[in-house]
Coordinates of C-alpha atoms in Angstrom, one line a residue:
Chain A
X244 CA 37.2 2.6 -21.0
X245 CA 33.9 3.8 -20.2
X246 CA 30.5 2.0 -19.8
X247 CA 26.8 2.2 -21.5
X248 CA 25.3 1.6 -17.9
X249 CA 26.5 1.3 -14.5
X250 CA 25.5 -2.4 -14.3
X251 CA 28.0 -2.6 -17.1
X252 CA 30.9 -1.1 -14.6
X253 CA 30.3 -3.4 -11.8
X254 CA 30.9 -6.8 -14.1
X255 CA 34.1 -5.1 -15.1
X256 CA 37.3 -5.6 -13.9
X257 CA 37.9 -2.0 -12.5
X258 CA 35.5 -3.5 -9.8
X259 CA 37.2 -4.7 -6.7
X260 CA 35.3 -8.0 -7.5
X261 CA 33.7 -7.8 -4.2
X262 CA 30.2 -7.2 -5.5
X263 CA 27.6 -10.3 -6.8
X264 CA 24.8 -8.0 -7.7
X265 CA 22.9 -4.7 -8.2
X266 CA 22.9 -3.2 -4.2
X267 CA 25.6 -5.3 -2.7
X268 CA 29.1 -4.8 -1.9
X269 CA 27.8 -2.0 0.8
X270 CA 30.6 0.6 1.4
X271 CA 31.1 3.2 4.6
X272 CA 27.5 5.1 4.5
X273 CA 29.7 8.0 6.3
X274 CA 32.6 8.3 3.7
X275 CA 34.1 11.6 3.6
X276 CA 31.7 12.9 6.2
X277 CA 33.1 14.7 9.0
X278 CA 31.8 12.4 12.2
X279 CA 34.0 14.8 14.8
X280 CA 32.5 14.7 18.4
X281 CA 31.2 18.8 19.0
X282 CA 33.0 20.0 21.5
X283 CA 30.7 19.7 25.2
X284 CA 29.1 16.5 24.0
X285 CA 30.1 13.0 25.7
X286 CA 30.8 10.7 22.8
X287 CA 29.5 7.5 25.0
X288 CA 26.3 9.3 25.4
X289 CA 26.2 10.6 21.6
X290 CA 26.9 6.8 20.2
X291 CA 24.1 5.5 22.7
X292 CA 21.6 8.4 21.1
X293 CA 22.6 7.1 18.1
X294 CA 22.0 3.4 18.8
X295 CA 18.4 4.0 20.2
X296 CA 17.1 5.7 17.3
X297 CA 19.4 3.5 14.6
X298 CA 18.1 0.2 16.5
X299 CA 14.1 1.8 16.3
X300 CA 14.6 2.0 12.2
X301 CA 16.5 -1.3 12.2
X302 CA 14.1 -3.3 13.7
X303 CA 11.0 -1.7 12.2
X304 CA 13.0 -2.1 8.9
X305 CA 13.0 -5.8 10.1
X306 CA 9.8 -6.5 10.6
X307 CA 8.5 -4.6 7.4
X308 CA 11.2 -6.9 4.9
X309 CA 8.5 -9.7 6.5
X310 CA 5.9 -8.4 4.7
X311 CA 7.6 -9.3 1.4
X312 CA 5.9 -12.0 -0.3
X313 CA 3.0 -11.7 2.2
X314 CA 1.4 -8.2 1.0
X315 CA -2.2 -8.4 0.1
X316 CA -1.1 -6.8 -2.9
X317 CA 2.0 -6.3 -5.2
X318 CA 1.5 -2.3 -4.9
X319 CA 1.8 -2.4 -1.1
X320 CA 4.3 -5.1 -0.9
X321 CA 6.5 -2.5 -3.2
X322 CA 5.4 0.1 -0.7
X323 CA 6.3 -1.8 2.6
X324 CA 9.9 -2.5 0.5
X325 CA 10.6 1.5 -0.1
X326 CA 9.4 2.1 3.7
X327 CA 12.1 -0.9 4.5
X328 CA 14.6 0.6 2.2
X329 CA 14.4 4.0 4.0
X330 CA 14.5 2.9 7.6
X331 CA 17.3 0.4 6.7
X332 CA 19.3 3.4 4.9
X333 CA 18.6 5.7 8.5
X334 CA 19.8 2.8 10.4
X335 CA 22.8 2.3 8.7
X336 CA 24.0 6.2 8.7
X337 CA 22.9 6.2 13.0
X338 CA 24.9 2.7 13.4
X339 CA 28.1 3.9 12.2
X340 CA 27.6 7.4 13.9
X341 CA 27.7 5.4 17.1
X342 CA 30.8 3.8 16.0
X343 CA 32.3 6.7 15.3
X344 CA 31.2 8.7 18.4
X345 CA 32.5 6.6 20.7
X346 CA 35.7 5.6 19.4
X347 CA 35.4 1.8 19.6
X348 CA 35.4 1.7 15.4
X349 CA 32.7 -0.6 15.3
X350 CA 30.4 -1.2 12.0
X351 CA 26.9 -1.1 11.2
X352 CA 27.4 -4.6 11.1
X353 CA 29.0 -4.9 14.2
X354 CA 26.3 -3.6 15.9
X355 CA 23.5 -5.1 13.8
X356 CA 24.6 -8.9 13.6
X357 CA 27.2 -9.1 17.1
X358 CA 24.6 -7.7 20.0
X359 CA 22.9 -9.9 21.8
X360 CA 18.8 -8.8 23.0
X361 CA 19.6 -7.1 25.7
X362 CA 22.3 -4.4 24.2
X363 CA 19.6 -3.6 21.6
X364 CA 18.2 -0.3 22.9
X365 CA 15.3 0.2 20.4
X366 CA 11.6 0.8 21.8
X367 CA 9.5 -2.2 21.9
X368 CA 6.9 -1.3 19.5
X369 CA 9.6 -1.6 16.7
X370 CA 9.8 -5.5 17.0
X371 CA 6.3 -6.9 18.0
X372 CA 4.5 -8.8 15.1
X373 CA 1.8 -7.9 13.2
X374 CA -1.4 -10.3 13.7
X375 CA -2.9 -8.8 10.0
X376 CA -1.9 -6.2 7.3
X377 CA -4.4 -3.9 9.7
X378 CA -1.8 -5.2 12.7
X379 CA 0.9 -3.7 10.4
X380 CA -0.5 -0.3 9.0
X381 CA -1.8 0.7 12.8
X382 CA 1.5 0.1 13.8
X383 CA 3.2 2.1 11.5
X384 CA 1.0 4.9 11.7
X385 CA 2.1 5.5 15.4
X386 CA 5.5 4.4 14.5
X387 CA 6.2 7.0 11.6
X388 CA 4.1 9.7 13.2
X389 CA 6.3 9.4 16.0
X390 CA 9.9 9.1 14.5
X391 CA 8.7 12.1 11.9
X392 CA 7.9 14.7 15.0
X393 CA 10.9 13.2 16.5
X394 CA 13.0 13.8 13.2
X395 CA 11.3 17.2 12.7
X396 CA 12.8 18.2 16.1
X397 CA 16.0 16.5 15.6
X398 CA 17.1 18.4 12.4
X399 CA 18.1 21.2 15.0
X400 CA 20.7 18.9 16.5
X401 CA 23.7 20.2 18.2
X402 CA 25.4 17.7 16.3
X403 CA 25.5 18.0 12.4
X404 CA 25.7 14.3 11.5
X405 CA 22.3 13.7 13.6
X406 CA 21.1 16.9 12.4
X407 CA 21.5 16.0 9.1
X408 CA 20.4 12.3 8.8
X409 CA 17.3 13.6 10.3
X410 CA 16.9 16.3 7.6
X411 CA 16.9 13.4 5.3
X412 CA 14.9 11.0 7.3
X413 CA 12.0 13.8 7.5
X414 CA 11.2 14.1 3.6
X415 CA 11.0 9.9 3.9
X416 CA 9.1 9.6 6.7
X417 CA 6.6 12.3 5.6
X418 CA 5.6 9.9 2.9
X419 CA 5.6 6.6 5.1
X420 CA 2.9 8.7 7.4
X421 CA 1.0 9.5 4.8
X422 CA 0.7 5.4 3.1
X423 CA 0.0 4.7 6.8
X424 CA -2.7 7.1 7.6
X425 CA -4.2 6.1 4.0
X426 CA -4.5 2.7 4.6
X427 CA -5.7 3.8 8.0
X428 CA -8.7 5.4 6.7
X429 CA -9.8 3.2 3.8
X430 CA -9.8 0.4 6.5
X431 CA -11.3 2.1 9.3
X432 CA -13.5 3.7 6.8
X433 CA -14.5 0.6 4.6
X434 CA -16.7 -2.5 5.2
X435 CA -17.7 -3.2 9.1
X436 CA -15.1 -6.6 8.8
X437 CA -12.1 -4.1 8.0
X438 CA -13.1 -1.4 10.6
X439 CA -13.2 -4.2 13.3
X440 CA -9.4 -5.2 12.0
X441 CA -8.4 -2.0 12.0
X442 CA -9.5 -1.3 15.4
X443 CA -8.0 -4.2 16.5
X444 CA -4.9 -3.3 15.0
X445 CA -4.9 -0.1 17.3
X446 CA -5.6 -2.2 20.1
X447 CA -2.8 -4.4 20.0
X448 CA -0.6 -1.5 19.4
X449 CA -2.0 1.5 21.9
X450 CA -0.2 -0.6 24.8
X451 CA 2.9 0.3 23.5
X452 CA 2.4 3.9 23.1
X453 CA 3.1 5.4 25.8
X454 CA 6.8 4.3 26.0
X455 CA 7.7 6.1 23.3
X456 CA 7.0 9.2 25.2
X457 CA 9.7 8.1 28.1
X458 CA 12.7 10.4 28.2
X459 CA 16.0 8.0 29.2
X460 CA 18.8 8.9 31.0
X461 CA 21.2 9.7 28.0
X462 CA 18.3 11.7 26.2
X463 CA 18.3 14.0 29.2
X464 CA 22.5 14.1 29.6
X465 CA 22.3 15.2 25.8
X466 CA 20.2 18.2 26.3
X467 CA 20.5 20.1 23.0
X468 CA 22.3 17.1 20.8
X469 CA 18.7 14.7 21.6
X470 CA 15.1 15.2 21.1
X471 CA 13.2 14.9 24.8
X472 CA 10.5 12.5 23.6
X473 CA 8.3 14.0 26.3
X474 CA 7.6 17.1 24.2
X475 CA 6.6 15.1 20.8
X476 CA 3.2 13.8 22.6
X477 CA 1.8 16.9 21.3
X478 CA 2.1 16.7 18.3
X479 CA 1.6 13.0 17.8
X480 CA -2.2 13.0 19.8
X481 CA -2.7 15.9 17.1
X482 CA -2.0 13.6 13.4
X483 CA -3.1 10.5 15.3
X484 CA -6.4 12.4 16.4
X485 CA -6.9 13.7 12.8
X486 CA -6.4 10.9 11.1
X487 CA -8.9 8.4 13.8
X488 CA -11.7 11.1 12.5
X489 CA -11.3 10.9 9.1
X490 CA -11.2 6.9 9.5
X491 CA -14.2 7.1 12.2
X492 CA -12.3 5.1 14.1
X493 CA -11.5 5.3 18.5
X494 CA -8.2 5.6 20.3
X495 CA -7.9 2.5 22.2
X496 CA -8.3 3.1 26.2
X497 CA -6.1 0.7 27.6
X498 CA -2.8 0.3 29.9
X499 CA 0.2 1.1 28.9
X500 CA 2.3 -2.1 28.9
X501 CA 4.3 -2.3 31.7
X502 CA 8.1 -2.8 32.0
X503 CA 10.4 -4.9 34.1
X504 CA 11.5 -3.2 37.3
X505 CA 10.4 0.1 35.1
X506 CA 12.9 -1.0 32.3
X507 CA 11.9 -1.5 29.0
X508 CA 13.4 -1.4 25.2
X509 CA 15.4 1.6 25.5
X510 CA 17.1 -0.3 28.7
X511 CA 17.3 -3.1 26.7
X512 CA 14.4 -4.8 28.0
X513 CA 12.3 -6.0 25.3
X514 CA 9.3 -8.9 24.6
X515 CA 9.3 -12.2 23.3
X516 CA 9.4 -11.3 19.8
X517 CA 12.6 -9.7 19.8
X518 CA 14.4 -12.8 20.3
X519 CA 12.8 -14.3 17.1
X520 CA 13.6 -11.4 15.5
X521 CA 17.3 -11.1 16.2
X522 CA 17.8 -15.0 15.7
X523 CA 16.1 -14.5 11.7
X524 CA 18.4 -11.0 11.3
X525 CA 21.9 -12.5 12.7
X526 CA 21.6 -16.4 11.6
X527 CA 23.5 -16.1 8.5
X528 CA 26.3 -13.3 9.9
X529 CA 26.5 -15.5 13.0
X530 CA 26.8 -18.8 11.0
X531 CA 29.7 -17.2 8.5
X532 CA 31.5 -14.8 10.0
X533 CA 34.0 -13.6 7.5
X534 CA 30.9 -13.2 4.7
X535 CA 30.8 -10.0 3.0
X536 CA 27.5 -8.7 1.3
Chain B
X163 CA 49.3 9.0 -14.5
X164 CA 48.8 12.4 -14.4
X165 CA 51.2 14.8 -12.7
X166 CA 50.2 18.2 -13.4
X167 CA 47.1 19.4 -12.7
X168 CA 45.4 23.0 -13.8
X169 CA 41.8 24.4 -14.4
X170 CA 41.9 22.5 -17.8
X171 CA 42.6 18.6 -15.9
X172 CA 39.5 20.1 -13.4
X173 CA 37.4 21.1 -16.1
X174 CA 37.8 17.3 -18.1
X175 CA 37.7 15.6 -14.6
X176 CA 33.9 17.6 -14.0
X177 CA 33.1 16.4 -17.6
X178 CA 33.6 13.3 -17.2
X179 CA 32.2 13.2 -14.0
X180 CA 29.0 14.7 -15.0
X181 CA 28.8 12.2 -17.5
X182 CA 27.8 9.0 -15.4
X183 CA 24.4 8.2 -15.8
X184 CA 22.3 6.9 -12.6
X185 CA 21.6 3.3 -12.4
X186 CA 18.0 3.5 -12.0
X187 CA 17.1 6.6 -14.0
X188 CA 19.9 5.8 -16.8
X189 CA 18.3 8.4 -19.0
X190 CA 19.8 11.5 -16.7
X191 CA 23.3 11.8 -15.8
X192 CA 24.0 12.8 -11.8
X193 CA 24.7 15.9 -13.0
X194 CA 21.0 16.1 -14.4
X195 CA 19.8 14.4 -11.4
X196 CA 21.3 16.9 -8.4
X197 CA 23.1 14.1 -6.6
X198 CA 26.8 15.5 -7.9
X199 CA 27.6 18.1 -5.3
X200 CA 31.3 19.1 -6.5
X201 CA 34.4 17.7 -8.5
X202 CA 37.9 18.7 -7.1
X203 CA 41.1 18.2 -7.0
X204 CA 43.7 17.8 -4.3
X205 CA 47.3 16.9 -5.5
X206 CA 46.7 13.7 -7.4
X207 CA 43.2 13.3 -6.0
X208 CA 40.2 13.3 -7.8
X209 CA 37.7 14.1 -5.1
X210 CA 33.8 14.0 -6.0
X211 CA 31.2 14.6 -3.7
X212 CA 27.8 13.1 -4.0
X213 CA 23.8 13.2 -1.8
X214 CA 22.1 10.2 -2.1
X215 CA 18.8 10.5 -3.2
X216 CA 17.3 8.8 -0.3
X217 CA 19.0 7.6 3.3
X218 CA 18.7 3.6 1.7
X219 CA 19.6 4.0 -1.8
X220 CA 21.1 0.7 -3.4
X221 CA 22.6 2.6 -6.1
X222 CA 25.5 4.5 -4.7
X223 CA 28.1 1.2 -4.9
X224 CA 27.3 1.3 -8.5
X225 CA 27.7 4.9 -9.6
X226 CA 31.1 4.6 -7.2
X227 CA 32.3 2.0 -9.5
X228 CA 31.4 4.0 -12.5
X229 CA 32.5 7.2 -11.3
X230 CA 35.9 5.4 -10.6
X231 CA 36.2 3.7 -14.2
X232 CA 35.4 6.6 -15.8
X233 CA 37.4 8.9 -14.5
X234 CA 40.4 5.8 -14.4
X235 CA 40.2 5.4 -18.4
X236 CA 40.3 9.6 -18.8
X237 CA 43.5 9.0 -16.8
X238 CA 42.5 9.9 -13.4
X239 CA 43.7 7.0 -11.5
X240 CA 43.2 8.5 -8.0
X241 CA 39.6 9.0 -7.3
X242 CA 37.6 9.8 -4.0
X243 CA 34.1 9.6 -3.7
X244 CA 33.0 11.4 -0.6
X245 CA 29.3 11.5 0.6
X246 CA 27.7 14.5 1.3
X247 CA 24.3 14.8 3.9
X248 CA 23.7 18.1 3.9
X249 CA 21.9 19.3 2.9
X250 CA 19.6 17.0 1.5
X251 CA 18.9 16.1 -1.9
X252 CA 15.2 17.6 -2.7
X253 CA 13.7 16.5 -6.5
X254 CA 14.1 20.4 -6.6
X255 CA 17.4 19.8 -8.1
X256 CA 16.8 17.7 -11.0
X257 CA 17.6 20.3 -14.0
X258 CA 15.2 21.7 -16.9
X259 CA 17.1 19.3 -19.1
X260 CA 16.7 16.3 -16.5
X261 CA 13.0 16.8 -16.7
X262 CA 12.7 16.8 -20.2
X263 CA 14.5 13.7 -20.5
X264 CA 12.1 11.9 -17.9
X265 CA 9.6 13.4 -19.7
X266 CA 10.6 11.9 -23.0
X267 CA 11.2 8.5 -21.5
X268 CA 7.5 8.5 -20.2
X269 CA 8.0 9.5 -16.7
X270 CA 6.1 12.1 -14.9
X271 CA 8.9 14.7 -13.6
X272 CA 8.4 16.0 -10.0
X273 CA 6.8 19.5 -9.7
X274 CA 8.5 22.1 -8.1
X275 CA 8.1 21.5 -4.2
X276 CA 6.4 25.4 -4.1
X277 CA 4.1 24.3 -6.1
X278 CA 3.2 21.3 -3.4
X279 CA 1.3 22.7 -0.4
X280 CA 2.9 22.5 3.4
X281 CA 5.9 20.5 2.8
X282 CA 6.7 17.8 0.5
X283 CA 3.4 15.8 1.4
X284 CA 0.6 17.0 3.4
X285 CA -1.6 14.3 5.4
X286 CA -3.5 13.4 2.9
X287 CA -6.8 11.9 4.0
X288 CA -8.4 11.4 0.7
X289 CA -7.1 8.3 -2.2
X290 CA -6.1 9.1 -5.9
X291 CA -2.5 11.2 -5.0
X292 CA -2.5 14.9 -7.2
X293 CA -3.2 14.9 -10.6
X294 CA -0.8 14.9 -13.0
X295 CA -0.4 15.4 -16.4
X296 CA 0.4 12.4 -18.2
X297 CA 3.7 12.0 -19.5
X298 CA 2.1 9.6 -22.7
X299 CA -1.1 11.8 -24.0
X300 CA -0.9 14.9 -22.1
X301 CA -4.4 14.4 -20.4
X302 CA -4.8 15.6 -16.5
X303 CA -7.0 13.0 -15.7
X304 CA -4.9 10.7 -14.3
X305 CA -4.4 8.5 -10.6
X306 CA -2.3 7.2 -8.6
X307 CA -2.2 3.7 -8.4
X308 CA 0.7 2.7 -5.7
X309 CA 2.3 5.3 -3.6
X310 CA 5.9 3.8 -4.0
X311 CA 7.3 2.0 -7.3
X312 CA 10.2 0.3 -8.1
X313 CA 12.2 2.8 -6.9
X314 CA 12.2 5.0 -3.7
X315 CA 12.1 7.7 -5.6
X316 CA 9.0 6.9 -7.6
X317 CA 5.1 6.3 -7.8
X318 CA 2.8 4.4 -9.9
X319 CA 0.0 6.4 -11.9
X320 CA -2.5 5.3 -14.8
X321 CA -3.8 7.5 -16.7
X322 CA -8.0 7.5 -17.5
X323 CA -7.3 8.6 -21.0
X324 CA -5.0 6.3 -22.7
X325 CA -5.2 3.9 -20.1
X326 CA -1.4 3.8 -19.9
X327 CA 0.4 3.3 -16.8
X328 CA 3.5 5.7 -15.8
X329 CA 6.0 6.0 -13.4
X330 CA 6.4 9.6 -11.5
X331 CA 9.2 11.3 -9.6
X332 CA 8.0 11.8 -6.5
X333 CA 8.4 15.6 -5.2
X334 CA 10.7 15.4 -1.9

């Protein structure tokens, strides 16, 4: 028989059963796609690649679903949903890459709800929290002008899963940019109480800046596969300097924020949030292991 | 159960195939949409290839399951849904006939990605999105209210003329 609507399908019983509502019952984001090692590349390496930049949209995915029933504003909780959505969606295709890569079979949820803090290798400005909505949009401005250079660079990938995730990632972090660098400019450029925010907010995040620019060990082993982060600054001082202007607002001078013994996220060495963070995103998994969703 | 399989069975499998609507647009097909890359068949196998519309799209468990019912009550039993990535989907590949129907359901279609200046969205350092013309009375004075709706694949505009809000396919 056939169906009016695709809601209509899923309450059938041609549906495995599995599935309690619209956007559950989540399937292999990978299915049919061919997730062969290229030939030259260390799959150990690849999967770690592919952890560091899944773990980055993860946990900034995260920390965004926060903001849900806490937006000044229906409109920009909607918005911080869709930029959610998208760097949920990008983690999920990276996860099972590195699952894939390096041979151990393990799932996006595997890797999601079974590591503990110090096997999460995603930079540390993904999982700090955000003091205000200005906290939040300064935050993301670096963030997604950052991951879209990276992305930009990464479509060119030796490897033609990463290659193409980050084909797809480009066209949505274009957009999360640009609701960033808006917000950006009507606070910087607003009333003297949402400048002072907004400046704030860059202050609390320019400590974490410069870590994002630190080539690891594994980025420089996959020469060709990876992005060196060293050769995004560039272009990230560029859209970060542009936008500041248009929003009359000053790049923070401050310290970078120091690691531990020179360690930091992408060694698995992150702050005190990320403990909070992880114990909110694994408590159910970790309290019912054999639930599906 | 079907045994034999020739460019007719292909041709009813693609029509049927063509024919599931998308969960959140449920006014265009996937076919209308761009997201259905190919229908084939190996041996027994149905095989259809789709490209989410975005990396986090909610919607692909559902058009699976009606994909796979479809096809099941045309008598195609065996059916593989395999996800393509590349290369992307771009709103460039919603039809003519996908954009009238948005049209008709008061949704502003996406323009053609030429027509949008230095990829699919410049830095834009000034509010109000690009004007479009509004799906209700046909009047270009319209702005954009939210920069992402209810979907990914959507923003919120109002139009100054009617006053009527709209929904609009965003151009990626």
């Amino acid at each position: 028989m056939g169906f009016d609507t695709a809601y209509e399908a899923i309450s059938e019983e041609s549906d495995s059963g599995h599935r309690w509502a619209f956007g559950t019952g989540f399937t292999d984001p990978l299915a049919g796609v061919d997730t062969t090692v290229p030939a030259g590349v260390d799959g150990a390496d690849l999967a770690a690649y592919c952890l560091m930049l899944g773990d980055d949209a993860l946990i900034m995915s995260h920390r965004l679903q926060q903001w849900l029933a806490r937006a000044p504003e229906l409109e920009e909780e909607t918005a911080l949903a869709n930029v959610a959505l998208d760097l949920l969606g990008q983690a999920r295709l990276l996860l099972t890459r590195a699952g894939r890569a390096d041979g151990s079979g393990r799932t996006e949820d595997d890797y999601a709800f079974d590591r503990t803090e110090r096997e999460f290798r995603n930079v540390r400005m993904a999982e700090v929290t955000d003091v205000d909505f200005a906290g939040l949009i300064a935050r993301l401005l670096v963030f997604s002008t950052w991951r879209l250079a990276l992305l930009g660079r990464l479509r060119e990938s030796a490897d033609p899963v990463l290659a193409a995730v980050a084909a797809q990632g480009v066209n949505e972090l274009t957009y999360h940019r640009d609701y960033a660098a808006g917000w950006t400019i009507r606070l910087g450029d607003g009333t003297d109480y949402s400048r002072q925010r907004m400046q704030a907010g860059l202050a609390a995040v320019a400590p974490l800046v410069d870590e994002l620019f630190v080539p690891s060990v594994v980025e420089q082993r996959l020469a060709g596969v990876a992005v060196n982060p060293e050769d995004l600054r560039p272009e990230c001082d560029a859209v970060l300097a542009q936008v500041l202007a248009a929003a009359r607002l000053d790049w923070p001078q401050v310290y970078g924020l120091s690691g531990v013994s020179g360690k930091a996220g992408r060694d698995g060495v992150h702050t005190e949030a990320m403990g909070y963070l992880l114990a909110e995103l694994q408590s159910v998994a970790r309290a019912l292991p054999e639930a599906t969703w | 159960m079907v045994t034999t399989l020739d460019e007719a069975t292909l041709a009813r499998a693609r029509r049927v195939a063509r024919s599931v609507p998308d969960p959140e647009l449920p006014m265009l097909t996937i076919a209308e949409l761009g997201i259905l890359r190919e229908v084939a068949i190996a041996g027994t196998r149905v095989v259809v290839s789709l490209t989410p519309t975005y990396s986090g799209c909610p919607a692909i468990p559902e058009i699976r399951a009606d994909l796979a019912g479809r096809l099941a009550a045309a008598g195609f039993a065996d059916v593989e849904v395999r996800t393509v990535l590349s290369p992307p989907w771009t709103s460039d590949l919603i039809s003519p006939e996908g954009r009238r129907k948005l049209a008709a359901a008061g949704i502003a279609p996406p323009r053609s990605r030429s027509e949008v200046a230095a990829g699919p969205v410049p830095l834009t350092l000034s509010a109000g999105g690009p004007r479009l013309e509004c799906p209700v009375c046909g009047s270009a004075d319209t702005v954009r209210t939210a920069a992402f709706g209810g979907t990914a694949c959507k923003d919120l505009y109002r139009c100054r003329a009617c006053f009527e809000p709209f929904e609009h396919v965003k151009e990626i």
